[in-house]
C-alpha positions as a Python dict, from the first residue, in 0.01 Angstrom:
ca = {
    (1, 'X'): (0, 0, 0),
    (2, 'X'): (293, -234, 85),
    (3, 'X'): (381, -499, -215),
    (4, 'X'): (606, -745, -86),
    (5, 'X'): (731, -1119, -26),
    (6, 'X'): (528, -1360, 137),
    (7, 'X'): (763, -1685, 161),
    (8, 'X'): (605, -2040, 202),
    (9, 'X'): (835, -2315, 414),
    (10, 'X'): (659, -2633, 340),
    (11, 'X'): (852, -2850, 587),
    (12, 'X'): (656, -3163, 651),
    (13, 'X'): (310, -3362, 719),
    (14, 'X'): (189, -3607, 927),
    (15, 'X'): (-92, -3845, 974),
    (16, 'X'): (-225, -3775, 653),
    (17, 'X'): (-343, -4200, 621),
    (18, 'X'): (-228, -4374, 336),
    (19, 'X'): (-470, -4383, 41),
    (20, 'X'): (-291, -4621, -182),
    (21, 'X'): (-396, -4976, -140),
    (22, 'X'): (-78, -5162, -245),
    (23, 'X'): (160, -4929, -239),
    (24, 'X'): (269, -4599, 21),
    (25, 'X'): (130, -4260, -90),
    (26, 'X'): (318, -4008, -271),
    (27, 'X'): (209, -3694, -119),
    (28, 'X'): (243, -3338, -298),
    (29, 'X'): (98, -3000, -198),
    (30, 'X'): (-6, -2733, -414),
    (31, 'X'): (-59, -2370, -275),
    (32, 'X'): (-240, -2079, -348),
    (33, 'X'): (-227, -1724, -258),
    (34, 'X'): (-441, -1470, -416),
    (35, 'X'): (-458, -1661, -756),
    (36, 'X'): (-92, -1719, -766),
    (37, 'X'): (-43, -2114, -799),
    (38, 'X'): (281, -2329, -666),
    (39, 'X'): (348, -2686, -668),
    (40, 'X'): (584, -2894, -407),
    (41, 'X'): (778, -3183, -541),
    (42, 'X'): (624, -3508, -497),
    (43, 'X'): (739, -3723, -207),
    (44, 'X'): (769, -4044, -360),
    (45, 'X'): (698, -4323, -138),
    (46, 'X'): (692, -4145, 171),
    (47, 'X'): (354, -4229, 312),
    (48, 'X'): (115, -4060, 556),
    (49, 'X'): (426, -3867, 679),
    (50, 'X'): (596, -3700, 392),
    (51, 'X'): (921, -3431, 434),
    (52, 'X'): (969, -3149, 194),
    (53, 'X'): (1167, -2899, 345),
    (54, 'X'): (1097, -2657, -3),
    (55, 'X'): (1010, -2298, -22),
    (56, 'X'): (804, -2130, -234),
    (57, 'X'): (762, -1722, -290),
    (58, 'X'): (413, -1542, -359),
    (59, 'X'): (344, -1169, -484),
    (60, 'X'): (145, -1023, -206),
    (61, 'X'): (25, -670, -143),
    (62, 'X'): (-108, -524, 192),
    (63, 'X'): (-340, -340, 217),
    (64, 'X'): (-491, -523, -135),
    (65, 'X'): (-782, -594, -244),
    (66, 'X'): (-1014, -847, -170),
    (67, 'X'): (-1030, -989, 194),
    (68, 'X'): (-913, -1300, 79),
    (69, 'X'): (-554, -1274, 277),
    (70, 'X'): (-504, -1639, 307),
    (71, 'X'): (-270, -1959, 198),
    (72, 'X'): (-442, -2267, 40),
    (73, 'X'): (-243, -2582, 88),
    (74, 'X'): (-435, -2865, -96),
    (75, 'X'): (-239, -3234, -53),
    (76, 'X'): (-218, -3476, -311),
    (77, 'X'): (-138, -3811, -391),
    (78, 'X'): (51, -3862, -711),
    (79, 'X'): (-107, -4119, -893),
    (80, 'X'): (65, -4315, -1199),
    (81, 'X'): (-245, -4463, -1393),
    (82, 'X'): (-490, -4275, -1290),
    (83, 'X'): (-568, -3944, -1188),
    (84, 'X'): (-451, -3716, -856),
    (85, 'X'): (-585, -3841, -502),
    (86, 'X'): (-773, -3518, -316),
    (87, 'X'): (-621, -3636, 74),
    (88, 'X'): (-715, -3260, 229),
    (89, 'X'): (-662, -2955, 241),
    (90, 'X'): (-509, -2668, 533),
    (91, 'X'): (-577, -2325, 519),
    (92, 'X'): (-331, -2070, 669),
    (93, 'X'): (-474, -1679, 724),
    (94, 'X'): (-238, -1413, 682),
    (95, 'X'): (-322, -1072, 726),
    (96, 'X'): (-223, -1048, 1032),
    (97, 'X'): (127, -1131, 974),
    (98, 'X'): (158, -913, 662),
    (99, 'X'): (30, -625, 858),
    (100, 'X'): (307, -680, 1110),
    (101, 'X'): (546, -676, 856),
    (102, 'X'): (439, -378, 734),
    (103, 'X'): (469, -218, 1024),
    (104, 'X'): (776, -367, 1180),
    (105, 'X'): (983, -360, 818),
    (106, 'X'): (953, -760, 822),
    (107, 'X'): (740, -1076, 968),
    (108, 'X'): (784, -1399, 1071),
    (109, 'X'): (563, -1723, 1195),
    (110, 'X'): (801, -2008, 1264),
    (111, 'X'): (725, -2331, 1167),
    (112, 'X'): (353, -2452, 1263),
    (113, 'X'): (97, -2743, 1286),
    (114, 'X'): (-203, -2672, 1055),
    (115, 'X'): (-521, -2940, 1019),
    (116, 'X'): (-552, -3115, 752),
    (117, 'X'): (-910, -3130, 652),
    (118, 'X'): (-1086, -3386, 414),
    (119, 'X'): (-1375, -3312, 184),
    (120, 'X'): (-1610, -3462, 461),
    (121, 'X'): (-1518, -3189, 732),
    (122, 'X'): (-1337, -3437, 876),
    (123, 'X'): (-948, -3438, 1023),
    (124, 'X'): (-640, -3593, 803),
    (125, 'X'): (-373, -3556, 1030),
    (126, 'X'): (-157, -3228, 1011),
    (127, 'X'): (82, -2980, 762),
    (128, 'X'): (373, -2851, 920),
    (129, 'X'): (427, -2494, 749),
    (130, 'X'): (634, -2173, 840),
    (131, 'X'): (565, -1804, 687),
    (132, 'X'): (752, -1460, 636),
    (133, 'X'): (633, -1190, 495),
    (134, 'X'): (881, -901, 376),
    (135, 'X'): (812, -564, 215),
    (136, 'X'): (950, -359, -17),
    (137, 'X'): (974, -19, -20),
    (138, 'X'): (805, 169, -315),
    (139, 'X'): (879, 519, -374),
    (140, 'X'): (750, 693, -676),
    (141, 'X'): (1070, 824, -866),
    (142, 'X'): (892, 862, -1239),
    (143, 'X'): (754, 531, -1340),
    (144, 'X'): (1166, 373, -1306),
    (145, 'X'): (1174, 29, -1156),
    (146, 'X'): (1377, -18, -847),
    (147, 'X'): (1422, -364, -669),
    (148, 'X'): (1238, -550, -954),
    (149, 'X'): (881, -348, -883),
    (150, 'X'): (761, -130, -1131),
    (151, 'X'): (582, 208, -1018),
    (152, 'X'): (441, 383, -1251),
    (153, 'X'): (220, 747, -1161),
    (154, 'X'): (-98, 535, -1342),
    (155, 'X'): (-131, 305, -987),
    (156, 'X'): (-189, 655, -802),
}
C-alpha cells in the first residue's frame, strides 16, 4: 500500500447564481476526502464567480480501504445573521489518478471544470479544481519514522 499526498488546487467557480437578495454571495468550499475535512477562505463579496487560488493537502492511501476514492467539494455562502447557504456541491473521483501515481512515482490532473450540482439534481454553474497525488515511499526499517510516516511491524 502506497500512503501519500493528495493536493487540492481550489482555483475558482463560476455561475454558481447569487443567493443573497440584497447583497453579492460570499462563496466558500469545504472538502472532504476520506473523512479528512478542509475549509477554503471565504470570498467575500465575490458573487456567482468567486477566485481562491488556495491549496489544501489530504492523507490518502492507495490501495485503502473502502471504495470511497473521491473529493467532496460542497459550496457555501457565508451568511452573517443567519446560518450557511447550501449553493451545491461537485464531486471529483480519484482513484484513478492515485493509481497512476503510484505507479509512475507521481500524478497530476491540471486544472478542471467540475458541475456544480444543487440539492434538486439540478446544475449551479461550475468549480474549477486541479489535483496531484504524490507518494511516499515506506520501507519497514523497525517501527523508525522516516519522512514524517510512521511504520511500525503492527500494520503488517
Amino acid at each position: 500500500m502506497a500512503v501519500g499526498l493528495l493536493e487540492v488546487n481550489l482555483v475558482s467557480a463560476k455561475g454558481l447564481g447569487d443567493t443573497d437578495l440584497f447583497t453579492r454571495m460570499d462563496p466558500y468550499v469545504v472538502m472532504q476526502y476520506k473523512g479528512q475535512e478542509k475549509k477554503s477562505s471565504v470570498a467575500r463579496e465575490q458573487g456567482s464567480n468567486p477566485e481562491w487560488n488556495e491549496k489544501f493537502t489530504f492523507r490518502a492511501e492507495y490501495p485503502g480501504s473502502g471504495e470511497q476514492y473521491k473529493i467532496t467539494l460542497k459550496i457555501m455562502d457565508k451568511d452573517t445573521f443567519t446560518s450557511d447557504d447550501y449553493i451545491g456541491q461537485a464531486t471529483i473521483y480519484v482513484k484513478d489518478l492515485l493509481a497512476q501515481g503510484v505507479q509512475n512515482g507521481t500524478a497530476e490532473l491540471h486544472p478542471l471544470k467540475y458541475s456544480v450540482v444543487r440539492a434538486d439534481n439540478t446544475y449551479r454553474g461550475e468549480i474549477k479544481v486541479g489535483l496531484t497525488f504524490t507518494p511516499r515511499v515506506e520501507q519497514d526499517y523497525g517501527g523508525q519514522t522516516f519522512g514524517g510516516w510512521k511504520h511500525s511491524a503492527a500494520h503488517q
